[in-house]
């Protein structure tokens, strides 16, 4: 098994396309490298990216940038130059324009389009290149009923738009079927926290009931359109409401024959093993078709979980050592793959070792490659996706859609991930040797 | 000093919530509790003062004794006796007793939180935090007293030895409010005791049972009966304590009106009183949250809503006003209105409740009068209705468009009413803050370091919170207390707080003998 893992890992690694030579791409790569190397600079960059959509003019934007850079002790030469020009009005306008372009470019790397309609073309292009997508609608936090209704309407619109476009895509057998049968072309990820303003960690039933009101019609619509609806997982504060909501709705007789639906397991949670057991037990006991898709991720709220726990004096609900999360990921992968008769496993990771482990374990236990889905994030996992496509794996790219204001929280989270010293992608970019990349955690 | 806050319960876990509901059932079976007047270890009759559930006036939570001026005088007399023995103990020994009391509260955490749910309609999350804060005060002041006993280093010259130490003042009268029914009486009492004073505690008439639990813990842990008396009762008992010439320190937390009366009364120096009284006061606020044009509204809206409506706005730190930059005022008002409209007003015992009933009918009427004024002078942008039923429920209200002269914008409402005012820029917002007689807490949402610095420089408030809510100060982390008419500037849960309960003494000794320094 370990031997097969190493073989698969090296094969994928060999298929990774070379670093792109697009000048702008190189530029934001450079920005990330700078940020990863210096904590103060990293903070300044995040704070700047975060405030960008709230600035009222280029001058305002430049003033914020200068303010943040002012707090950085050692500024690399390009930023020193930026500080100098920020002294004049004309300089600020020019700096603002350059900075805005920089942030926009960064955002475009992670966000596929402003609206579902605008996303149709790039999604089709990905499909033609052999990768499916899951669309994710970025949005501001939902704090009112009107915002929850708006998000639900956007979800419905996205389903309709994609369902209208998808039949014209060329056939891609790898992406469209597994041992359980048809895999929907249209795939939308939704967030429970966006579907209700009433999510309260202390009273999950209130948010659950309110979100169910808006989720039910979306599920019905997805079923009628033959689309897949995936319910994303967020922080631990919403975990109980989210999990209970999924089970409650999928147990409703009216939804017993679809749509295809999915849930997410976060490997960084200490309790993730018990959670996955609960999901698998449910799937075993349920005769609902098609089977539940279970997307396994590492988890994207690590800092939030740790800080919140520390401020309250709680044990963090997440593993604090990266290796613990990585080991948990592999253990959960095996549980999930072992249950493939009842659920559809989807492994979402940019960690070459984790991906190779899933492929090798699935093969070692007699599974077909078609019975394993591999997922990556747009902007972070594009190269890995290309390599996996080259190996005829079913790859799905998680593609956020939305404007800059809506996308900022997402963007900051991705940047944080990409500049973390612990990130696998960081290791890969720094040229860590393949033996280390594939070493057991 | 190694201090760590008592961890609050992780209410997001279902089993934790269930354990609290079990605690509530167990408490309900024991109601009403009996709270005697306790002076010199003698328990009086528990009758004369009833404490009821604000959410259901037919539920009697406690039958308490009612102390008047006579009991107050007896309690001060006992405290004078108790003060001698208690103050003679080394700080480390007093600290051990306080820490022991903390352990006793820790053992009863669920029960004490449940008691606040019933006695003060305090929702679980806040009730639990209150119990934790009480524990924190005991542990923190215990450590602080040991440190204080070492005195301060002074400049030393050849031939002389200078020392500065702090000694207890004597008898402290503690007059406490109901809104933090355990934590605030505990904080003032623990500080006074840690510093070596004897204490006469007069809790609010609405929350005698919580105060009784505190006194039980302290006596149980070893505070001598004479060094701590409990006087459940009304204002006359408190007034008698303040006027008593044998009292040295008055520690008060409550309304501004009563606070001012206490300051005046304590300034009297009858001939029989050989000292000046010290007043440690923490009173009202009219707390403003400034929202800058570049604020992150996704964060600001929930934080403001919780700051204003958590515990129905009945915290002195609660947000009462929002001062929003006009560039984003439309969006903020719309989102705040939507967020207020979905608040759930209901019983404190329900985890789903956002806004519990207010403390009593008098409070309900006061809030209703301000709400009517807000509707008359400006407009109501949103309200979350109270459920029908017998409790003292007040709807949650968002008011807009009020003229700056409106009493709704200048007086403390102490209820679930938040008013939004538009300002052209940050300086205008700071001018408004500056024009108020209060200076307790303030909030600022801004992502500009320059703007933050400007507001920090111009803010008179005791506690300014940047990019977070204005409530929930933690012992040791956010020492709490206001300036101007909001208080005497003492900081509860901070390194200087004990100084209000001691007097400094300096000794200078000539160490020269026959022209030779003998040291």
mmCIF file of C-alpha atoms in Angstrom, chain B residues 76 126 144 157 220 248 294 327 341 343 457 478 499:
data_model
loop_
_atom_site.group_PDB
_atom_site.id
_atom_site.type_symbol
_atom_site.label_atom_id
_atom_site.label_comp_id
_atom_site.label_asym_id
_atom_site.label_seq_id
_atom_site.Cartn_x
_atom_site.Cartn_y
_atom_site.Cartn_z
ATOM 1 C CA UNK B 76 -21.448 47.993 61.027
ATOM 2 C CA UNK B 126 -24.599 35.609 30.415
ATOM 3 C CA UNK B 144 -3.335 41.091 43.916
ATOM 4 C CA UNK B 157 19.238 57.847 50.418
ATOM 5 C CA UNK B 220 -17.814 28.626 54.330
ATOM 6 C CA UNK B 248 -14.619 53.933 55.750
ATOM 7 C CA UNK B 294 -14.519 51.555 5.902
ATOM 8 C CA UNK B 327 -21.299 57.207 3.527
ATOM 9 C CA UNK B 341 -36.387 42.453 13.461
ATOM 10 C CA UNK B 343 -34.332 39.005 17.463
ATOM 11 C CA UNK B 457 -6.867 59.964 21.408
ATOM 12 C CA UNK B 478 -10.131 44.335 30.306
ATOM 13 C CA UNK B 499 -5.938 50.731 45.991
#
